[in-house]
Each structure stands twice: as C-alpha cells, then as structure tokens.
C-alpha cells in the first residue's frame, strides 16, 4: 500500500463506463451502463437512451420520489440494489440547489447521485504528541464492516444541514455533547468519484476538526462503533500508509488532516500527490 | 467578483488550444499552438508535429539547456518571450524526478513547463481577531505589479528545495530570521493551470503557515515589496471576494487558508467550489 493507492482506489471512476442521469437540463447522477440498461423496463419513470438516461416521471418532489421508490423496490427485489436503508438523501444538480427527488441511501450508488457526509477529526495533544481518536466500525455495518473510522462520521440525510448532522452523529456515535461539538472547526471538503460493485459513489465529505478535552472518553450509543482508541497521529498516518484497515474514504480524511497539520511534509515523495489528490473538482 | 471567479481565472486552461511538449516518453510542458508553431524554425532542438512537439536536442542536462537557451534568445529577440529573468527553473516530468533541462523563468509560460513556488501565510491573533500580514508588490515587478501578496512568496529555482526557498525568500522579502521561519508549518499545496498572454502557467504552490510574534515588523530587503500591513483575516477574505487587488494566485492561497481555518464555512454558497477548486489533480 501507499498513500496514492488509497487515493487512486477512491478515484477509479472511468467516464467511459457511465452515462449521465439527467433531470431537465441538469445532470443529477451517473449510471454505470449495466445499471442504465436495468432501467429500460421502467419507461414511465426513466427514458433510457444510448448516451444518457432522462428522468421523465413528473410531479412535485413527493410524486417523483414515490415513482423512483417503486423502481427501487423492484431493483431490491431483483438484488440489483442491496436493500432498503430507510434513510433518504436529497438529490439535486448541485449542493444548495432545490432537490429533484429523495432517494433511499441504499440506492444512491446504483444511480450515482452525489452524496454528502460529515467527518470529524477528534484530536488532542498529550505532551508533545498529537493524537487522534479512532473508532472501529461494527461487524454488522453494511459498508466497510470492522474497518477503522474517524471519531464521528455520517451521511447528510434529506433536509438536514451540515452542522446539524455533525451534532446528531457526534451525539449518537461518540456521546459528544453539543456544547463541545459547537467548537468543531470546519476545515474543508474531500471529494472523490469511485466505482464499486453497486455503481458510482460521487461523494463529498465536509471535514471538521475538534480539539478534545483530555478527560473525555467517547462512548458509542447507536451500535455502529464497537471501540474507540486514542492513537498518536503519526502512528495513524503510518497505518494509513501501510494497511487497508481504515474505511476507504477515512484514509483520505486522515491524509487531509496530516497535510493540513504538517504531519506529512514536502520531503515525502508522495506529498504533492496527496495534497492535490483529495479534492476532485466538482462538475 | 466572487471567490469562484478567482478560481476560474486561474484555471482557464483549454486543452484544445495546447499540444504537449515531450521528452522521450514523458510530457514536460504544454505549448499553446501558436508557441508550438514558433518552434518550427528550430528543428535541431524541437520536432514540431501536428499534435505534439518533441524535444530532440541530445546530450546531458547542460547541453540540452544550452540548446534551449539559444532558442529562448531568438524568441526574446522576436518579443515572443518577454525578457531574460536570469533565474532558472528545473524542468522534469514530475516533482522529484531528475530534471531534463533548466529553463529561464521568463520562458516558462511559453513552454508551459510546470513551475513550483512557496507561499507563506504570516498570521497572528490580536485578542480574538485572527490577522494576516499582507504585502504590496512593487510597481516594477514584471508579474502583477502593485498587487497585494502574501507575507512571503517565491519561485523554486533550479537545484533548490522547498524549505530552502522559504528560508531564502523569507529573509529577502520580509527579514524573517531563519530561527523563526523554521517554525513554519507546511499546510498543503495549491495547483492550477492558466492560459496567459505568454502561454500556459502550470503552477504548484507549496503553502506554509507561520504564527508571527506580536512585536515582529516585516521589512523588505530586495525591493520586491513596498509595504506590509497587518489586516484582520476576515477583512482580507472580503477583499478577495470583492476585488482583484491581490495577485491572481494569492487569492487562491488566502482562500485555502480561510477554508483550513474555518473562516469560510459550509453555509457560504461558494464553500464547496472553493474547498474543491484549489487543488487541480496533477497529471
């Protein structure tokens, strides 16, 4: 493994394997060609052409979402979408624009709609040593079971804001009180585009840093994290460099932290690949 | 003006207007088509084809550099390159690889070879206010005269390292002692690709942050900066948002600082464009 391997595996997207999903004149998703083909049998909802799929279901956001839910139900029945997550994400051409529909989280990679998350680097200094709180994901997580994770991380569900999601997830995942989470500092965003078994992940992660009190011990409440450990940040970085123990995108969040904090320095042969590889320009 | 306007103007590169400059199997530059045409009259040095220009001068780095210098001399005489800067940059396929030749700084955009610089954000807290030291460039600078600048900024000349350049420029431009500059923290790299009147700028800027002592007053020694001012960082950011007073690429360095320090927050409509627009992936 190397740092660049992690970046490459999160950016293995190949435009030749994908057609756009459009709504009116805007692109709202990226359909792998096999997934696009699977939509031909729903002509009332999607018009599948050679080089694009157009959303043709009409009505307000509730009506369009309901029509797409019926499609997803069939796809779940046929195992083309893994299962209902019963948590929906807003789908819009760009962040901040009005959503066109809401989509069950489980179907997001199938349609390749852009998804947004929040990740929190919880750090503190023990003497001269910068340390990071690292979580271990539960064995029954659908995505990346047993992998290492940031102190807090979660997807931004429909209608929820970035900070609101941070407060909710920080409380559920690590029992961090709102009064402390309010001090978290937004430190940028990571973006990547990745093909997985299910389709395309077109992900944007809002990154926050929070200096943790020395006596605070995170405790998970929602069963998603089984264990937290405070590790020297330099050891975390070496773990990223040499293993695949961290969840795929958490490697990128830690690399971003390492670059911003000067843990990774210009004399590292991979420095520029890391510093310029974590922020795929949005289109 | 907007933040995105600054990012767009530094990334106005259009691949259709450019052909690669190759050395062996590697690309080492990006020639605008008119500049490529101008090289047809030097067939001993460059083989100009329809879709690329190949470096054909042979010999060691000194011999190849000398052959290219003779070309540059003619181009300067014909005003196709502005003037000799008498400062050379290493040209290599990638950072850290052995250079193929050395090129006078004045000819870098003509050939579109990648150039590297170092920029230093000099900051301090006055009470609760985060402040930045801002310089005003001299009226006789060839690039961006009279524009506002970071506390320290300079190109990385051939054979020099990143930190070495920071120490040298920090001393010349702002009289910052080495003992203080050694505390500067590397915080990432900014990359952009820009067409100018002269050709293509394919630039990478190594970014450092340095907390300045409250009683330190920067003093310029090399005549390149006429005046330094300590400004609240929020005022600097608003100045970037609403004016073109900063040198084109300094806008990007300040935006990066603002994102990393949480001065720019996710509720700003331009947040994601900024956070994902400052780090063009290197090819």
Coordinates of C-alpha atoms in Angstrom, one line a residue, chain A:
Chain A
X1 CA 0.0 0.0 0.0
X2 CA 0.9 3.6 -0.4
X3 CA -1.0 6.9 0.2
X4 CA -1.6 7.2 -3.5
X5 CA -3.1 3.7 -3.7
X6 CA -5.9 4.9 -1.3
X7 CA -6.5 8.0 -3.4
X8 CA -6.5 6.0 -6.6
X9 CA -8.9 3.4 -5.3
X10 CA -11.4 6.2 -4.3
X11 CA -11.0 7.7 -7.8
X12 CA -11.2 4.7 -10.0
X13 CA -14.1 6.2 -11.9
X14 CA -14.0 5.7 -15.6
X15 CA -16.3 8.0 -17.6
X16 CA -16.4 5.5 -20.5
X17 CA -18.3 3.1 -18.3
X18 CA -21.1 5.5 -17.3
X19 CA -23.9 7.6 -18.8
X20 CA -25.4 10.7 -17.1
X21 CA -28.8 10.6 -15.4
X22 CA -30.4 13.9 -16.3
X23 CA -33.4 15.8 -15.0
X24 CA -34.4 18.6 -17.4
X25 CA -31.1 20.1 -18.5
X26 CA -29.2 19.1 -15.4
X27 CA -27.2 16.0 -14.6
X28 CA -28.2 14.5 -11.2
X29 CA -26.5 11.1 -11.4
X30 CA -24.0 8.8 -13.1
X31 CA -25.3 5.4 -14.2
X32 CA -23.0 2.6 -14.9
X33 CA -24.1 1.2 -18.3
X34 CA -25.4 -2.1 -16.8
X35 CA -27.5 -0.1 -14.3
X36 CA -28.8 2.2 -17.1
X37 CA -29.9 -0.9 -19.0
X38 CA -31.7 -2.2 -16.0
X39 CA -33.9 1.0 -16.1
X40 CA -35.3 0.3 -19.6
X41 CA -38.2 -1.6 -18.0
X42 CA -39.4 1.5 -16.3
X43 CA -40.2 3.8 -19.2
X44 CA -42.8 5.8 -17.2
X45 CA -40.0 6.9 -14.9
X46 CA -36.8 6.8 -17.0
X47 CA -36.2 7.3 -20.7
X48 CA -33.1 5.2 -21.4
X49 CA -31.2 6.3 -24.5
X50 CA -27.8 5.3 -25.8
X51 CA -25.8 8.0 -24.1
X52 CA -28.0 9.1 -21.2
X53 CA -31.0 8.3 -19.1
X54 CA -33.6 11.1 -18.6
X55 CA -35.9 11.2 -15.6
X56 CA -39.4 11.5 -17.1
X57 CA -41.6 11.0 -14.0
X58 CA -43.5 14.2 -13.5
X59 CA -44.9 16.0 -10.5
X60 CA -43.6 17.5 -7.3
X61 CA -40.7 16.1 -5.3
X62 CA -43.0 13.8 -3.4
X63 CA -44.6 12.4 -6.6
X64 CA -41.2 11.9 -8.3
X65 CA -39.7 10.3 -5.2
X66 CA -42.6 7.9 -5.0
X67 CA -42.2 6.9 -8.6
X68 CA -38.5 6.3 -8.1
X69 CA -39.2 4.4 -4.8
X70 CA -41.4 2.0 -6.8
X71 CA -38.4 1.4 -9.2
X72 CA -36.0 0.9 -6.3
X73 CA -38.5 -1.6 -4.7
X74 CA -38.3 -3.8 -7.9
X75 CA -34.5 -3.4 -8.0
X76 CA -34.2 -4.5 -4.4
X77 CA -36.4 -7.5 -5.2
X78 CA -34.1 -8.4 -8.1
X79 CA -31.0 -7.8 -5.9
X80 CA -29.7 -5.1 -8.1
X81 CA -29.9 -2.7 -5.1
X82 CA -28.8 -4.4 -1.9
X83 CA -31.6 -3.4 0.5
X84 CA -33.7 -0.5 1.8
X85 CA -31.8 1.6 4.2
X86 CA -34.9 3.6 5.2
X87 CA -32.9 6.8 5.2
X88 CA -33.2 9.2 2.3
X89 CA -30.7 11.6 0.7
X90 CA -31.7 14.7 -1.3
X91 CA -30.8 14.6 -5.0
X92 CA -30.0 17.9 -6.6
X93 CA -27.8 19.0 -9.5
X94 CA -25.6 20.9 -7.1
X95 CA -25.2 21.4 -3.3
X96 CA -27.6 24.1 -2.1
X97 CA -30.0 23.8 -5.1
X98 CA -33.6 22.6 -4.6
X99 CA -33.7 18.8 -4.6
X100 CA -35.4 17.0 -7.6
X101 CA -36.2 13.9 -5.6
X102 CA -35.3 12.0 -2.4
X103 CA -33.5 8.6 -2.8
X104 CA -33.1 5.8 -0.3
X105 CA -29.5 5.7 0.8
X106 CA -29.1 2.0 -0.3
X107 CA -29.9 3.0 -4.0
X108 CA -27.5 6.0 -4.1
X109 CA -24.6 4.2 -5.8
X110 CA -26.9 2.5 -8.3
X111 CA -28.0 5.9 -9.6
X112 CA -24.6 7.6 -8.9
X113 CA -26.2 10.6 -7.3
X114 CA -23.9 12.8 -5.3
X115 CA -23.9 12.1 -1.6
X116 CA -22.7 14.3 1.2
X117 CA -21.2 13.3 4.5
X118 CA -19.6 14.9 7.6
X119 CA -16.3 13.6 9.2
X120 CA -14.8 14.8 12.4
X121 CA -11.2 14.5 13.3
X122 CA -11.1 14.4 17.1
X123 CA -7.6 15.3 18.3
X124 CA -5.7 16.3 21.3
X125 CA -2.1 16.9 22.4
X126 CA -0.6 14.6 25.0
X127 CA 2.6 16.4 25.9
X128 CA 4.3 17.0 22.5
X129 CA 2.4 14.2 20.8
X130 CA -0.6 15.0 18.6
X131 CA -3.2 12.2 19.0
X132 CA -6.3 11.2 17.1
X133 CA -9.4 9.4 18.4
X134 CA -10.0 6.4 16.1
X135 CA -13.2 4.2 16.0
X136 CA -13.7 0.6 15.0
X137 CA -16.8 0.1 12.9
X138 CA -19.2 -2.6 13.9
X139 CA -19.1 -6.0 12.2
X140 CA -22.7 -5.6 11.0
X141 CA -22.2 -2.3 9.2
X142 CA -23.3 -2.7 5.6
X143 CA -20.4 -0.7 4.3
X144 CA -16.9 -1.4 5.5
X145 CA -17.6 -3.6 8.5
X146 CA -14.8 -3.9 11.1
X147 CA -12.8 -1.1 9.4
X148 CA -11.3 1.8 11.4
X149 CA -13.1 5.2 11.2
X150 CA -12.9 8.8 12.3
X151 CA -14.3 9.7 15.8
X152 CA -17.6 10.8 14.1
X153 CA -18.8 10.3 10.5
X154 CA -22.2 10.2 8.9
X155 CA -24.2 10.9 5.8
X156 CA -26.3 14.1 5.4
X157 CA -29.9 12.9 5.2
X158 CA -32.5 14.8 3.3
X159 CA -33.5 18.2 4.7
X160 CA -30.6 18.2 7.2
X161 CA -27.7 20.7 7.3
X162 CA -24.0 20.0 7.7
X163 CA -23.6 21.2 11.3
X164 CA -26.9 19.7 12.3
X165 CA -25.7 16.3 11.0
X166 CA -22.4 16.7 12.9
X167 CA -24.3 17.4 16.2
X168 CA -26.6 14.5 15.7
X169 CA -23.9 12.0 14.7
X170 CA -21.5 13.2 17.3
X171 CA -24.0 12.6 20.0
X172 CA -25.1 9.2 18.7
X173 CA -21.7 7.8 17.7
X174 CA -19.5 9.1 20.4
X175 CA -21.7 10.8 23.1
X176 CA -20.0 14.2 22.4
X177 CA -22.2 16.9 23.9
X178 CA -23.5 19.7 21.7
X179 CA -21.7 22.3 23.8
X180 CA -18.4 20.7 22.8
X181 CA -19.3 19.9 19.2
X182 CA -20.1 23.6 18.6
X183 CA -16.3 24.2 18.9
X184 CA -15.6 22.0 15.9
X185 CA -13.9 23.9 13.1
X186 CA -14.8 23.3 9.5
X187 CA -11.6 22.6 7.7
X188 CA -12.5 21.9 4.1
X189 CA -14.1 19.2 2.0
X190 CA -12.9 16.0 0.4
X191 CA -14.3 14.8 -2.9
X192 CA -13.8 11.6 -4.9
X193 CA -15.6 9.5 -7.5
X194 CA -15.4 5.8 -7.2
X195 CA -16.9 2.8 -8.9
X196 CA -18.0 0.0 -6.6
X197 CA -19.8 -3.3 -7.1
X198 CA -23.1 -1.4 -6.9
X199 CA -22.3 1.6 -9.2
X200 CA -20.8 5.0 -8.7
X201 CA -20.0 6.8 -5.4
X202 CA -19.8 10.6 -6.2
X203 CA -19.0 11.7 -2.7
X204 CA -18.3 14.9 -0.9
X205 CA -17.2 14.9 2.7
X206 CA -17.3 18.0 4.9
X207 CA -14.4 17.8 7.3
X208 CA -14.3 19.2 10.8
X209 CA -11.5 19.2 13.4
X210 CA -12.3 19.3 17.1
X211 CA -9.8 19.5 20.0
X212 CA -11.0 17.0 22.6
X213 CA -10.7 17.6 26.3
X214 CA -8.0 15.3 27.8
X215 CA -10.5 13.6 30.2
X216 CA -13.3 13.0 27.6
X217 CA -13.9 9.3 26.6
X218 CA -16.1 8.8 23.6
X219 CA -18.9 6.2 24.1
X220 CA -20.9 4.8 21.2
X221 CA -24.7 4.8 21.5
X222 CA -26.0 3.5 18.2
X223 CA -24.1 0.3 17.9
X224 CA -22.2 1.5 14.8
X225 CA -18.8 1.8 16.5
X226 CA -17.6 -1.0 18.8
X227 CA -14.5 0.5 20.2
X228 CA -12.6 3.9 20.4
X229 CA -8.8 4.2 20.7
X230 CA -6.6 7.3 21.1
X231 CA -3.6 6.9 18.8
X232 CA -0.6 9.1 18.1
X233 CA -1.4 10.9 14.8
X234 CA 2.0 9.8 13.3
X235 CA 1.1 6.1 14.0
X236 CA -2.3 6.6 12.4
X237 CA -0.6 8.1 9.3
X238 CA 1.8 5.1 9.1
X239 CA -1.2 2.8 9.5
X240 CA -2.8 4.5 6.5
X241 CA 0.4 4.3 4.5
X242 CA 0.9 0.5 5.1
X243 CA -2.5 -1.1 5.5
X244 CA -6.1 -1.1 4.4
X245 CA -7.5 -1.2 7.9
X246 CA -9.3 2.1 7.6
X247 CA -12.5 2.5 5.7
X248 CA -11.7 3.6 2.1
X249 CA -12.7 7.2 2.5
X250 CA -11.4 7.6 6.0
X251 CA -7.9 7.2 4.6
X252 CA -8.5 10.4 2.6
X253 CA -9.8 12.3 5.7
X254 CA -6.7 11.4 7.7
X255 CA -4.4 12.3 4.8
X256 CA -6.1 15.7 4.6
X257 CA -5.6 16.2 8.3
X258 CA -1.9 15.1 8.0
X259 CA -1.3 17.6 5.2
X260 CA -3.0 20.5 6.9
X261 CA -1.2 19.9 10.2
X262 CA 2.2 19.4 8.7
X263 CA 2.5 15.7 9.7
X264 CA 3.1 15.0 6.1
X265 CA 5.8 17.2 4.7
X266 CA 7.0 18.3 1.3
X267 CA 10.0 15.9 1.5
X268 CA 7.7 12.9 1.4
X269 CA 7.8 11.6 -2.2
X270 CA 4.0 11.3 -2.2
X271 CA 3.4 14.9 -0.8
X272 CA 2.1 16.5 -4.0
X273 CA 0.0 13.5 -5.0
X274 CA -1.7 13.7 -1.6
X275 CA -2.0 17.4 -1.4
X276 CA -3.6 17.7 -4.8
X277 CA -5.4 14.3 -4.8
X278 CA -8.1 14.8 -2.2
X279 CA -10.3 17.4 -3.8
X280 CA -11.7 16.3 -7.1
X281 CA -13.1 19.5 -8.7
X282 CA -16.9 19.2 -8.8
X283 CA -18.8 19.2 -12.1

